[in-house]
mmCIF file of C-alpha atoms and ligand atoms in Angstrom:
data_model
loop_
_atom_site.group_PDB
_atom_site.id
_atom_site.type_symbol
_atom_site.label_atom_id
_atom_site.label_comp_id
_atom_site.label_asym_id
_atom_site.label_seq_id
_atom_site.Cartn_x
_atom_site.Cartn_y
_atom_site.Cartn_z
ATOM 1 C CA MET A 1 3.091 -6.617 0.764
ATOM 2 C CA ARG A 2 1.149 -3.348 1.133
ATOM 3 C CA GLU A 3 -0.824 -2.434 4.220
ATOM 4 C CA LEU A 4 -3.894 -0.236 4.021
ATOM 5 C CA PRO A 5 -5.616 0.891 7.219
ATOM 6 C CA VAL A 6 -9.384 1.204 7.485
ATOM 7 C CA LYS A 7 -9.743 3.904 10.109
ATOM 8 C CA LEU A 8 -12.819 3.289 12.220
ATOM 9 C CA GLY A 9 -11.747 4.312 15.735
ATOM 10 C CA GLU A 10 -11.557 1.273 17.992
ATOM 11 C CA ARG A 11 -12.634 -0.936 15.073
ATOM 12 C CA THR A 12 -9.663 0.158 12.934
ATOM 13 C CA TYR A 13 -8.038 -2.668 11.012
ATOM 14 C CA SER A 14 -5.541 -3.364 8.256
ATOM 15 C CA ILE A 15 -5.958 -4.765 4.791
ATOM 16 C CA PHE A 16 -2.810 -6.603 3.674
ATOM 17 C CA ILE A 17 -2.393 -6.906 -0.084
ATOM 18 C CA GLY A 18 0.332 -8.930 -1.756
ATOM 19 C CA THR A 19 1.329 -11.872 -3.916
ATOM 20 C CA SER A 20 1.600 -15.270 -2.223
ATOM 21 C CA ILE A 21 0.936 -13.903 1.262
ATOM 22 C CA LEU A 22 -1.568 -16.594 2.274
ATOM 23 C CA GLY A 23 1.251 -18.320 4.160
ATOM 24 C CA ASN A 24 1.724 -15.165 6.256
ATOM 25 C CA THR A 25 -1.811 -15.261 7.654
ATOM 26 C CA GLY A 26 -0.816 -16.915 10.953
ATOM 27 C CA GLU A 27 1.915 -14.365 11.576
ATOM 28 C CA LEU A 28 -0.390 -11.443 10.695
ATOM 29 C CA LEU A 29 -3.168 -12.804 12.903
ATOM 30 C CA ARG A 30 -0.777 -13.143 15.846
ATOM 31 C CA ARG A 31 -0.319 -9.381 15.744
ATOM 32 C CA VAL A 32 -3.987 -8.816 16.533
ATOM 33 C CA SER A 33 -5.189 -11.896 18.392
ATOM 34 C CA GLY A 34 -4.028 -13.820 21.445
ATOM 35 C CA THR A 35 -6.494 -16.642 20.860
ATOM 36 C CA TYR A 36 -5.492 -20.209 20.166
ATOM 37 C CA LYS A 37 -8.624 -21.270 18.291
ATOM 38 C CA VAL A 38 -9.745 -20.380 14.775
ATOM 39 C CA LEU A 39 -12.861 -21.590 12.971
ATOM 40 C CA VAL A 40 -12.181 -21.467 9.236
ATOM 41 C CA VAL A 41 -15.278 -21.224 7.026
ATOM 42 C CA SER A 42 -14.840 -22.159 3.385
ATOM 43 C CA ASN A 43 -16.296 -24.383 0.680
ATOM 44 C CA PRO A 44 -14.838 -27.661 -0.651
ATOM 45 C CA LYS A 45 -13.544 -26.105 -3.888
ATOM 46 C CA VAL A 46 -11.608 -23.259 -2.297
ATOM 47 C CA PHE A 47 -10.532 -25.308 0.696
ATOM 48 C CA SER A 48 -8.992 -28.001 -1.518
ATOM 49 C CA LEU A 49 -6.943 -25.302 -3.253
ATOM 50 C CA TYR A 50 -5.858 -23.137 -0.323
ATOM 51 C CA GLY A 51 -6.960 -24.780 2.914
ATOM 52 C CA LYS A 52 -3.723 -26.597 3.691
ATOM 53 C CA LYS A 53 -1.554 -23.551 3.141
ATOM 54 C CA LEU A 54 -3.789 -21.483 5.404
ATOM 55 C CA LEU A 55 -4.053 -24.096 8.166
ATOM 56 C CA ASP A 56 -0.280 -24.713 8.102
ATOM 57 C CA SER A 57 0.344 -21.009 8.457
ATOM 58 C CA LEU A 58 -2.057 -20.812 11.423
ATOM 59 C CA GLY A 59 -0.524 -23.929 12.997
ATOM 60 C CA GLU A 60 2.974 -22.462 12.776
ATOM 61 C CA ARG A 61 1.851 -19.603 15.025
ATOM 62 C CA GLY A 62 0.143 -21.838 17.563
ATOM 63 C CA PHE A 63 -3.437 -21.541 16.351
ATOM 64 C CA GLU A 64 -5.590 -24.642 16.513
ATOM 65 C CA SER A 65 -8.036 -24.635 13.620
ATOM 66 C CA ILE A 66 -11.415 -26.226 13.029
ATOM 67 C CA THR A 67 -12.921 -26.207 9.569
ATOM 68 C CA ALA A 68 -16.563 -25.667 8.604
ATOM 69 C CA LEU A 69 -17.290 -26.266 4.939
ATOM 70 C CA MET A 70 -20.456 -24.933 3.339
ATOM 71 C CA PRO A 71 -21.630 -26.088 -0.096
ATOM 72 C CA ASP A 72 -20.514 -23.887 -2.984
ATOM 73 C CA GLY A 73 -23.090 -21.364 -4.222
ATOM 74 C CA GLU A 74 -25.120 -18.241 -3.507
ATOM 75 C CA GLU A 75 -28.182 -20.404 -2.770
ATOM 76 C CA PHE A 76 -26.364 -21.666 0.343
ATOM 77 C CA LYS A 77 -25.837 -18.204 1.796
ATOM 78 C CA ASN A 78 -28.800 -18.796 4.043
ATOM 79 C CA MET A 79 -29.950 -19.238 7.612
ATOM 80 C CA GLU A 80 -29.787 -23.030 7.446
ATOM 81 C CA GLU A 81 -26.085 -23.025 6.636
ATOM 82 C CA ALA A 82 -25.465 -20.370 9.278
ATOM 83 C CA ILE A 83 -27.127 -22.615 11.861
ATOM 84 C CA LYS A 84 -24.957 -25.577 10.804
ATOM 85 C CA ILE A 85 -21.826 -23.500 11.381
ATOM 86 C CA LEU A 86 -23.182 -22.192 14.690
ATOM 87 C CA ASN A 87 -23.728 -25.811 15.746
ATOM 88 C CA GLN A 88 -20.121 -26.597 14.877
ATOM 89 C CA ALA A 89 -18.991 -23.617 16.921
ATOM 90 C CA VAL A 90 -21.032 -24.795 19.907
ATOM 91 C CA ASP A 91 -19.795 -28.396 19.528
ATOM 92 C CA ALA A 92 -16.200 -27.159 19.425
ATOM 93 C CA LYS A 93 -16.863 -25.060 22.551
ATOM 94 C CA LEU A 94 -15.598 -21.983 20.759
ATOM 95 C CA GLU A 95 -14.946 -19.287 23.333
ATOM 96 C CA ARG A 96 -15.475 -15.549 23.011
ATOM 97 C CA ASN A 97 -11.825 -14.878 22.239
ATOM 98 C CA ALA A 98 -11.798 -17.292 19.277
ATOM 99 C CA VAL A 99 -11.574 -16.082 15.688
ATOM 100 C CA ILE A 100 -13.847 -16.912 12.766
ATOM 101 C CA MET A 101 -12.019 -16.741 9.453
ATOM 102 C CA ALA A 102 -13.550 -16.763 5.980
ATOM 103 C CA LEU A 103 -11.553 -18.349 3.170
ATOM 104 C CA GLY A 104 -13.331 -17.887 -0.146
ATOM 105 C CA GLY A 105 -15.418 -15.482 -2.179
ATOM 106 C CA GLY A 106 -18.162 -13.112 -1.112
ATOM 107 C CA VAL A 107 -20.548 -15.944 -0.324
ATOM 108 C CA ALA A 108 -18.283 -17.611 2.252
ATOM 109 C CA GLY A 109 -17.256 -14.171 3.544
ATOM 110 C CA ASP A 110 -20.803 -12.922 4.074
ATOM 111 C CA LEU A 111 -21.933 -16.168 5.728
ATOM 112 C CA ALA A 112 -18.869 -16.555 7.979
ATOM 113 C CA GLY A 113 -19.094 -12.895 8.954
ATOM 114 C CA PHE A 114 -22.760 -13.284 9.827
ATOM 115 C CA VAL A 115 -21.957 -16.220 12.108
ATOM 116 C CA ALA A 116 -19.081 -14.241 13.649
ATOM 117 C CA ALA A 117 -21.461 -11.337 14.317
ATOM 118 C CA ILE A 118 -24.034 -13.400 16.194
ATOM 119 C CA TYR A 119 -22.174 -16.276 17.892
ATOM 120 C CA GLN A 120 -21.947 -15.309 21.560
ATOM 121 C CA ARG A 121 -22.853 -11.735 20.511
ATOM 122 C CA GLY A 122 -19.840 -11.393 18.284
ATOM 123 C CA LEU A 123 -16.408 -12.939 17.761
ATOM 124 C CA ASP A 124 -13.352 -11.565 16.033
ATOM 125 C CA PHE A 125 -13.629 -12.066 12.305
ATOM 126 C CA VAL A 126 -10.931 -12.297 9.646
ATOM 127 C CA GLN A 127 -11.410 -12.203 5.893
ATOM 128 C CA VAL A 128 -9.144 -14.094 3.497
ATOM 129 C CA PRO A 129 -10.892 -13.334 0.200
ATOM 130 C CA THR A 130 -10.074 -15.424 -2.868
ATOM 131 C CA THR A 131 -12.269 -13.947 -5.631
ATOM 132 C CA LEU A 132 -11.716 -10.575 -7.267
ATOM 133 C CA LEU A 133 -15.132 -9.419 -6.094
ATOM 134 C CA ALA A 134 -14.318 -10.291 -2.508
ATOM 135 C CA GLN A 135 -10.827 -8.768 -2.722
ATOM 136 C CA VAL A 136 -12.058 -5.420 -4.042
ATOM 137 C CA ASP A 137 -15.351 -5.123 -2.245
ATOM 138 C CA SER A 138 -17.092 -7.633 -0.008
ATOM 139 C CA SER A 139 -14.219 -8.395 2.395
ATOM 140 C CA VAL A 140 -13.893 -4.733 3.345
ATOM 141 C CA GLY A 141 -16.432 -2.674 5.247
ATOM 142 C CA GLY A 142 -18.094 -5.138 7.593
ATOM 143 C CA LYS A 143 -21.376 -5.890 5.840
ATOM 144 C CA VAL A 144 -22.249 -9.492 6.624
ATOM 145 C CA ALA A 145 -25.497 -11.245 5.785
ATOM 146 C CA VAL A 146 -27.512 -14.206 4.642
ATOM 147 C CA ASN A 147 -30.328 -14.179 2.106
ATOM 148 C CA HIS A 148 -34.000 -14.588 2.923
ATOM 149 C CA PRO A 149 -36.169 -16.467 0.396
ATOM 150 C CA ARG A 150 -37.844 -13.143 -0.357
ATOM 151 C CA GLY A 151 -34.810 -10.919 -0.584
ATOM 152 C CA LYS A 152 -31.061 -10.837 -0.825
ATOM 153 C CA ASN A 153 -28.949 -10.004 2.233
ATOM 154 C CA MET A 154 -32.143 -9.411 4.212
ATOM 155 C CA ILE A 155 -30.739 -10.726 7.487
ATOM 156 C CA GLY A 156 -27.400 -9.384 8.553
ATOM 157 C CA ALA A 157 -25.260 -7.018 10.532
ATOM 158 C CA PHE A 158 -22.344 -4.636 10.391
ATOM 159 C CA HIS A 159 -19.413 -6.546 11.828
ATOM 160 C CA GLN A 160 -15.990 -5.263 10.834
ATOM 161 C CA PRO A 161 -13.162 -7.758 10.391
ATOM 162 C CA ARG A 162 -10.042 -7.546 12.561
ATOM 163 C CA MET A 163 -7.952 -7.835 9.403
ATOM 164 C CA VAL A 164 -8.197 -8.704 5.723
ATOM 165 C CA VAL A 165 -5.494 -10.734 3.969
ATOM 166 C CA ILE A 166 -5.614 -10.390 0.181
ATOM 167 C CA ASP A 167 -3.361 -12.770 -1.700
ATOM 168 C CA SER A 168 -3.804 -11.826 -5.340
ATOM 169 C CA SER A 169 -2.123 -15.025 -6.540
ATOM 170 C CA THR A 170 -5.239 -16.966 -5.498
ATOM 171 C CA LEU A 171 -6.935 -15.360 -8.505
ATOM 172 C CA SER A 172 -4.872 -17.582 -10.825
ATOM 173 C CA THR A 173 -7.270 -20.484 -10.178
ATOM 174 C CA LEU A 174 -10.451 -18.420 -10.425
ATOM 175 C CA ALA A 175 -12.715 -19.185 -13.391
ATOM 176 C CA GLN A 176 -12.639 -16.394 -15.973
ATOM 177 C CA ARG A 177 -16.384 -15.847 -15.550
ATOM 178 C CA ASP A 178 -15.941 -15.206 -11.825
ATOM 179 C CA TYR A 179 -12.951 -12.977 -12.461
ATOM 180 C CA LEU A 180 -14.862 -10.862 -14.959
ATOM 181 C CA SER A 181 -17.841 -10.732 -12.648
ATOM 182 C CA GLY A 182 -15.650 -9.020 -10.033
ATOM 183 C CA LEU A 183 -14.634 -6.326 -12.506
ATOM 184 C CA GLY A 184 -18.170 -4.927 -12.381
ATOM 185 C CA GLU A 185 -17.618 -3.912 -8.761
ATOM 186 C CA VAL A 186 -14.214 -2.427 -9.627
ATOM 187 C CA ILE A 187 -15.545 -0.169 -12.379
ATOM 188 C CA LYS A 188 -18.300 1.127 -10.124
ATOM 189 C CA TYR A 189 -15.662 2.903 -8.015
ATOM 190 C CA GLY A 190 -14.497 4.774 -11.106
ATOM 191 C CA ILE A 191 -17.995 5.629 -12.295
ATOM 192 C CA ILE A 192 -19.362 7.041 -9.057
ATOM 193 C CA TYR A 193 -16.305 8.149 -7.125
ATOM 194 C CA GLU A 194 -13.052 8.671 -8.987
ATOM 195 C CA ALA A 195 -12.772 9.605 -12.649
ATOM 196 C CA GLU A 196 -9.017 9.077 -12.519
ATOM 197 C CA PHE A 197 -9.540 5.461 -11.485
ATOM 198 C CA PHE A 198 -11.976 5.011 -14.366
ATOM 199 C CA SER A 199 -9.234 6.253 -16.739
ATOM 200 C CA PHE A 200 -6.729 3.899 -15.090
ATOM 201 C CA ILE A 201 -9.010 0.974 -15.922
ATOM 202 C CA GLU A 202 -9.481 2.241 -19.500
ATOM 203 C CA ASN A 203 -5.728 2.603 -19.954
ATOM 204 C CA ASN A 204 -4.961 -0.830 -18.564
ATOM 205 C CA ALA A 205 -7.888 -2.859 -19.906
ATOM 206 C CA GLU A 206 -5.705 -5.366 -21.778
ATOM 207 C CA LYS A 207 -3.427 -5.975 -18.780
ATOM 208 C CA ILE A 208 -6.460 -6.360 -16.542
ATOM 209 C CA ILE A 209 -7.986 -9.027 -18.801
ATOM 210 C CA LYS A 210 -4.680 -10.918 -18.742
ATOM 211 C CA LYS A 211 -4.466 -10.640 -14.941
ATOM 212 C CA ASP A 212 -1.103 -8.881 -15.179
ATOM 213 C CA GLU A 213 0.222 -9.211 -11.621
ATOM 214 C CA GLY A 214 1.448 -5.615 -11.144
ATOM 215 C CA CYS A 215 -1.722 -4.187 -12.598
ATOM 216 C CA LEU A 216 -3.879 -6.485 -10.499
ATOM 217 C CA GLN A 217 -2.160 -5.392 -7.304
ATOM 218 C CA GLU A 218 -2.754 -1.758 -8.185
ATOM 219 C CA LEU A 219 -6.366 -2.420 -9.129
ATOM 220 C CA ILE A 220 -7.055 -4.184 -5.818
ATOM 221 C CA TYR A 221 -5.176 -1.604 -3.771
ATOM 222 C CA ARG A 222 -6.975 1.350 -5.339
ATOM 223 C CA SER A 223 -10.373 -0.339 -5.051
ATOM 224 C CA CYS A 224 -9.797 -1.092 -1.363
ATOM 225 C CA ARG A 225 -8.564 2.461 -0.789
ATOM 226 C CA ILE A 226 -11.703 3.954 -2.318
ATOM 227 C CA LYS A 227 -13.980 1.561 -0.465
ATOM 228 C CA SER A 228 -12.201 2.254 2.850
ATOM 229 C CA GLU A 229 -12.471 6.009 2.289
ATOM 230 C CA ILE A 230 -16.220 5.690 1.787
ATOM 231 C CA VAL A 231 -16.723 3.305 4.726
ATOM 232 C CA GLU A 232 -14.641 5.578 6.981
ATOM 233 C CA GLN A 233 -17.038 8.430 6.209
ATOM 234 C CA ASP A 234 -20.187 6.369 6.690
ATOM 235 C CA GLU A 235 -19.736 2.980 8.323
ATOM 236 C CA LYS A 236 -23.452 2.157 8.741
ATOM 237 C CA GLU A 237 -24.711 3.445 5.397
ATOM 238 C CA MET A 238 -26.613 6.461 6.625
ATOM 239 C CA GLY A 239 -25.467 8.481 3.617
ATOM 240 C CA VAL A 240 -22.589 8.288 1.168
ATOM 241 C CA ARG A 241 -21.931 4.538 1.567
ATOM 242 C CA ALA A 242 -25.139 3.935 -0.390
ATOM 243 C CA ILE A 243 -23.252 4.897 -3.573
ATOM 244 C CA LEU A 244 -21.514 1.517 -3.392
ATOM 245 C CA ASN A 245 -24.881 0.118 -4.401
ATOM 246 C CA LEU A 246 -24.663 1.501 -7.933
ATOM 247 C CA GLY A 247 -26.599 -0.918 -10.143
ATOM 248 C CA HIS A 248 -27.465 -3.142 -7.180
ATOM 249 C CA THR A 249 -31.213 -2.481 -6.920
ATOM 250 C CA PHE A 250 -31.725 -3.366 -10.585
ATOM 251 C CA GLY A 251 -29.140 -6.138 -10.159
ATOM 252 C CA HIS A 252 -30.750 -7.755 -7.134
ATOM 253 C CA ALA A 253 -34.046 -7.987 -9.028
ATOM 254 C CA VAL A 254 -32.240 -9.713 -11.908
ATOM 255 C CA GLU A 255 -30.440 -12.085 -9.539
ATOM 256 C CA LYS A 256 -33.740 -13.026 -7.927
ATOM 257 C CA LEU A 257 -35.539 -13.524 -11.264
ATOM 258 C CA GLY A 258 -32.664 -15.821 -12.240
ATOM 259 C CA GLU A 259 -33.174 -17.665 -8.948
ATOM 260 C CA TYR A 260 -29.618 -16.793 -7.921
ATOM 261 C CA GLN A 261 -28.278 -19.368 -10.367
ATOM 262 C CA GLU A 262 -28.497 -17.743 -13.769
ATOM 263 C CA TYR A 263 -26.206 -14.778 -13.112
ATOM 264 C CA ARG A 264 -23.247 -14.022 -10.904
ATOM 265 C CA HIS A 265 -23.693 -11.105 -8.508
ATOM 266 C CA GLY A 266 -21.110 -9.024 -10.372
ATOM 267 C CA GLU A 267 -22.794 -9.714 -13.716
ATOM 268 C CA ALA A 268 -26.111 -8.526 -12.329
ATOM 269 C CA VAL A 269 -24.393 -5.402 -11.002
ATOM 270 C CA VAL A 270 -23.067 -4.628 -14.497
ATOM 271 C CA MET A 271 -26.566 -5.057 -15.957
ATOM 272 C CA GLY A 272 -27.950 -2.817 -13.236
ATOM 273 C CA THR A 273 -25.244 -0.223 -13.846
ATOM 274 C CA MET A 274 -26.245 -0.127 -17.510
ATOM 275 C CA ALA A 275 -29.879 0.527 -16.576
ATOM 276 C CA ALA A 276 -28.802 3.180 -14.054
ATOM 277 C CA ALA A 277 -26.676 4.831 -16.752
ATOM 278 C CA TYR A 278 -29.608 4.978 -19.182
ATOM 279 C CA LEU A 279 -31.801 6.490 -16.455
ATOM 280 C CA ALA A 280 -29.056 9.034 -15.719
ATOM 281 C CA LEU A 281 -28.889 9.871 -19.437
ATOM 282 C CA ASP A 282 -32.664 10.444 -19.546
ATOM 283 C CA MET A 283 -32.436 12.655 -16.468
ATOM 284 C CA GLY A 284 -29.660 14.758 -18.010
ATOM 285 C CA LEU A 285 -27.057 13.618 -15.467
ATOM 286 C CA LEU A 286 -24.915 11.834 -18.015
ATOM 287 C CA GLU A 287 -23.838 12.908 -21.505
ATOM 288 C CA GLN A 288 -24.318 10.469 -24.376
ATOM 289 C CA SER A 289 -20.510 10.354 -24.761
ATOM 290 C CA GLU A 290 -20.098 9.422 -21.091
ATOM 291 C CA LEU A 291 -22.674 6.655 -21.402
ATOM 292 C CA GLU A 292 -20.774 5.358 -24.408
ATOM 293 C CA ARG A 293 -17.480 5.452 -22.489
ATOM 294 C CA ILE A 294 -19.007 3.279 -19.771
ATOM 295 C CA LEU A 295 -20.568 0.809 -22.206
ATOM 296 C CA GLU A 296 -17.361 0.674 -24.253
ATOM 297 C CA LEU A 297 -15.288 -0.150 -21.179
ATOM 298 C CA PHE A 298 -17.659 -2.977 -20.236
ATOM 299 C CA LYS A 299 -17.328 -4.268 -23.793
ATOM 300 C CA ARG A 300 -13.535 -4.065 -23.876
ATOM 301 C CA LEU A 301 -13.290 -5.980 -20.625
ATOM 302 C CA GLY A 302 -15.715 -8.615 -21.871
ATOM 303 C CA ILE A 303 -18.331 -7.870 -19.232
ATOM 304 C CA SER A 304 -21.154 -6.749 -21.438
ATOM 305 C CA PRO A 305 -23.719 -9.485 -20.944
ATOM 306 C CA GLY A 306 -26.700 -7.343 -21.963
ATOM 307 C CA PHE A 307 -29.735 -6.884 -19.763
ATOM 308 C CA PRO A 308 -31.815 -10.099 -19.782
ATOM 309 C CA SER A 309 -35.213 -10.006 -21.433
ATOM 310 C CA TYR A 310 -37.316 -10.335 -18.285
ATOM 311 C CA ASP A 311 -40.559 -8.384 -18.308
ATOM 312 C CA PRO A 312 -39.435 -4.865 -17.235
ATOM 313 C CA ALA A 313 -42.495 -4.522 -14.981
ATOM 314 C CA GLN A 314 -41.440 -7.695 -13.191
ATOM 315 C CA VAL A 315 -37.924 -6.326 -12.761
ATOM 316 C CA TYR A 316 -39.430 -3.155 -11.307
ATOM 317 C CA ASP A 317 -41.528 -5.165 -8.858
ATOM 318 C CA GLY A 318 -38.431 -7.099 -7.839
ATOM 319 C CA MET A 319 -36.658 -3.792 -7.215
ATOM 320 C CA LEU A 320 -39.395 -2.802 -4.772
ATOM 321 C CA ASN A 321 -38.463 -5.813 -2.636
ATOM 322 C CA ASP A 322 -34.919 -4.588 -2.202
ATOM 323 C CA LYS A 323 -33.611 -3.308 1.114
ATOM 324 C CA LYS A 324 -32.837 0.042 -0.420
ATOM 325 C CA ILE A 325 -36.313 1.380 0.046
ATOM 326 C CA ALA A 326 -36.909 4.456 2.180
ATOM 327 C CA ASN A 327 -40.433 5.617 2.962
ATOM 328 C CA LYS A 328 -41.728 3.310 0.238
ATOM 329 C CA LYS A 329 -39.546 5.058 -2.327
ATOM 330 C CA LEU A 330 -36.895 3.326 -4.377
ATOM 331 C CA ARG A 331 -33.500 4.757 -3.581
ATOM 332 C CA LEU A 332 -31.386 4.635 -6.698
ATOM 333 C CA ILE A 333 -27.752 5.530 -7.181
ATOM 334 C CA LEU A 334 -27.103 7.234 -10.481
ATOM 335 C CA PRO A 335 -23.876 8.342 -12.123
ATOM 336 C CA ARG A 336 -23.498 12.102 -12.479
ATOM 337 C CA GLY A 337 -20.924 12.324 -15.212
ATOM 338 C CA ILE A 338 -17.993 10.008 -14.599
ATOM 339 C CA GLY A 339 -16.579 10.174 -11.076
ATOM 340 C CA ASP A 340 -19.631 11.602 -9.318
ATOM 341 C CA TYR A 341 -23.091 10.448 -8.239
ATOM 342 C CA LEU A 342 -26.636 11.359 -7.371
ATOM 343 C CA ILE A 343 -28.681 9.510 -4.769
ATOM 344 C CA THR A 344 -32.290 9.801 -5.800
ATOM 345 C CA ASP A 345 -35.583 8.621 -4.318
ATOM 346 C CA THR A 346 -37.961 7.607 -7.069
ATOM 347 C CA ALA A 347 -41.627 7.436 -6.164
ATOM 348 C CA ASP A 348 -44.319 5.421 -7.912
ATOM 349 C CA LYS A 349 -44.883 8.277 -10.341
ATOM 350 C CA ASP A 350 -41.358 7.686 -11.689
ATOM 351 C CA LYS A 351 -42.064 4.033 -12.450
ATOM 352 C CA LYS A 352 -42.417 4.788 -16.184
ATOM 353 C CA GLU A 353 -38.930 6.297 -16.359
ATOM 354 C CA VAL A 354 -37.351 3.387 -14.490
ATOM 355 C CA ILE A 355 -39.056 0.873 -16.758
ATOM 356 C CA LYS A 356 -37.961 2.842 -19.803
ATOM 357 C CA ALA A 357 -34.348 2.662 -18.577
ATOM 358 C CA ILE A 358 -34.647 -1.124 -18.203
ATOM 359 C CA GLU A 359 -36.028 -1.374 -21.742
ATOM 360 C CA ARG A 360 -33.181 0.742 -23.099
ATOM 361 C CA ALA A 361 -30.628 -1.412 -21.280
ATOM 362 C CA GLN A 362 -32.287 -4.476 -22.820
ATOM 363 C CA LYS A 363 -32.137 -2.978 -26.331
ATOM 364 C CA GLY A 364 -28.691 -1.511 -25.756
ATOM 365 C CA LYS A 365 -29.748 1.883 -27.119
HETATM 366 P P1 LIG B 401 -18.627 -16.722 -4.672
HETATM 367 O O1 LIG B 401 -18.195 -16.549 -3.296
HETATM 368 O O2 LIG B 401 -19.787 -17.619 -4.948
HETATM 369 O O3 LIG B 401 -17.380 -17.210 -5.552
HETATM 370 C C1 LIG B 401 -17.556 -17.470 -6.917
HETATM 371 C C2 LIG B 401 -17.028 -18.878 -7.273
HETATM 372 O O4 LIG B 401 -15.606 -18.879 -7.233
HETATM 373 C C3 LIG B 401 -17.473 -19.962 -6.312
HETATM 374 O O5 LIG B 401 -17.762 -21.123 -7.058
HETATM 375 C C4 LIG B 401 -16.227 -20.205 -5.447
HETATM 376 O O6 LIG B 401 -16.176 -21.499 -4.912
HETATM 377 C C5 LIG B 401 -15.131 -19.981 -6.447
HETATM 378 N N1 LIG B 401 -13.832 -19.574 -5.930
HETATM 379 C C6 LIG B 401 -13.578 -18.683 -4.959
HETATM 380 N N2 LIG B 401 -12.257 -18.423 -4.894
HETATM 381 C C7 LIG B 401 -11.663 -19.191 -5.830
HETATM 382 C C8 LIG B 401 -10.334 -19.347 -6.268
HETATM 383 N N3 LIG B 401 -9.345 -18.618 -5.771
HETATM 384 N N4 LIG B 401 -10.075 -20.251 -7.243
HETATM 385 C C9 LIG B 401 -11.097 -20.965 -7.803
HETATM 386 N N5 LIG B 401 -12.375 -20.830 -7.470
HETATM 387 C C10 LIG B 401 -12.655 -19.947 -6.490
HETATM 388 O O7 LIG B 401 -19.009 -15.315 -5.350
HETATM 389 P P2 LIG B 401 -18.361 -13.852 -5.248
HETATM 390 O O8 LIG B 401 -18.609 -13.257 -6.561
HETATM 391 O O9 LIG B 401 -17.013 -13.859 -4.694
HETATM 392 O O10 LIG B 401 -19.302 -13.131 -4.157
HETATM 393 C C11 LIG B 401 -20.651 -12.848 -4.381
HETATM 394 C C12 LIG B 401 -21.313 -12.594 -3.055
HETATM 395 O O11 LIG B 401 -20.731 -11.459 -2.439
HETATM 396 C C13 LIG B 401 -22.802 -12.309 -3.145
HETATM 397 O O12 LIG B 401 -23.487 -13.076 -2.190
HETATM 398 C C14 LIG B 401 -22.908 -10.844 -2.797
HETATM 399 O O13 LIG B 401 -24.131 -10.511 -2.210
HETATM 400 C C15 LIG B 401 -21.765 -10.664 -1.867
HETATM 401 N N6 LIG B 401 -21.271 -9.294 -1.736
HETATM 402 C C16 LIG B 401 -21.137 -8.794 -0.472
HETATM 403 C C17 LIG B 401 -20.654 -7.527 -0.302
HETATM 404 C C18 LIG B 401 -20.432 -6.994 1.086
HETATM 405 O O14 LIG B 401 -20.108 -5.828 1.229
HETATM 406 N N7 LIG B 401 -20.553 -7.811 2.103
HETATM 407 C C19 LIG B 401 -20.294 -6.746 -1.402
HETATM 408 C C20 LIG B 401 -20.447 -7.274 -2.669
HETATM 409 C C21 LIG B 401 -20.935 -8.562 -2.823
HETATM 410 N N1 LIG B 402 -21.024 -3.496 -1.282
HETATM 411 C C1 LIG B 402 -21.715 -2.417 -0.684
HETATM 412 C C2 LIG B 402 -21.177 -1.976 0.623
HETATM 413 O O1 LIG B 402 -20.257 -2.568 1.153
HETATM 414 O O2 LIG B 402 -21.657 -1.038 1.171
#
């Protein structure tokens, strides 16, 4: 088991990464919490696979657990479900020293974290992520939220976990589509932050597809290290943390047009990254060969879904509804070569260029 600290002063916490470490959760939690009560938030699918192991491990260390199950799906990451869990917390007379623990992917994690942030002005929160996306991205950094009918993650908070327990063996039961969807968030770290990590992914593509255990551990560890480094510099996204949104503004518009059912979040991020790469090419930030390297890697990993044929103007309008708007300008993250980035504010006058990038991503040239 490897331990990676996220250094945020008094909110510092550890990410534990290992194989079959779910059963150690109770022992790890005892190191940071004296409570006896834990509210575990999950969904029926994940809970039937890993709930017993987790609850047994908590029980062994004297934690009493209550379970709140939400239905499976992004469309349930909403206020209504949050209120149901809050009601359960009130019914169970959860006290301020209790812990809320998420067992599942990014959806369960974001919802549970949101409840933890607001119940009695904030309870300790623990993430036990079970999808690749959650293990490399959403469980780290403290962004918690629910969706609003008019926009994704519109209502939320920054609420750092007290610890994150990443058991990579849980990925063995993950559907291939969900696994591949998580790879989009992994590659983003290479594209905008660390060229060497991008090369690591290129050199290990076959092992990654096969979920080679050693390679997976390294992939998760390095992703969490990069994310922690960025979050440590800018916890509340006043600056550099925005680069983690590569492809997200395009992607959120696609997710919304697909009514959150057509595409996985990670798939939409890959589509958005393609559009961002074409825009970067047009702006002279990216060489043609670098664009091809990115597209080729997506292809080799089997995460090249192509940009859907929605009306580009509609995609653009959807992008304007995103949170990443500053002074009515779209804030886009673009790759500058491989391993570096540019944060750019595009005004209405740049609409043509953005639409052209969407069209190029749709045509794939
Ligand atoms: P998800 O949570 O919906 O999980 C995908 C599917 O996998 C679900 O059907 C789930 O039940 C199933 N599943 C989970 N673990 C499993 C396992 N081990 N075995 C079998 N099935 C399993 O989706 P996701 O891709 O993990 O997360 C997407 C969400 O994360 C989005 O809402 C997105 O906005 C959010 N997100 C948040 C952040 C953040 O910083 N907070 C970052 C990135 C993404
Ligand atoms: N996934 C974006 C962030 O955590 O900032």
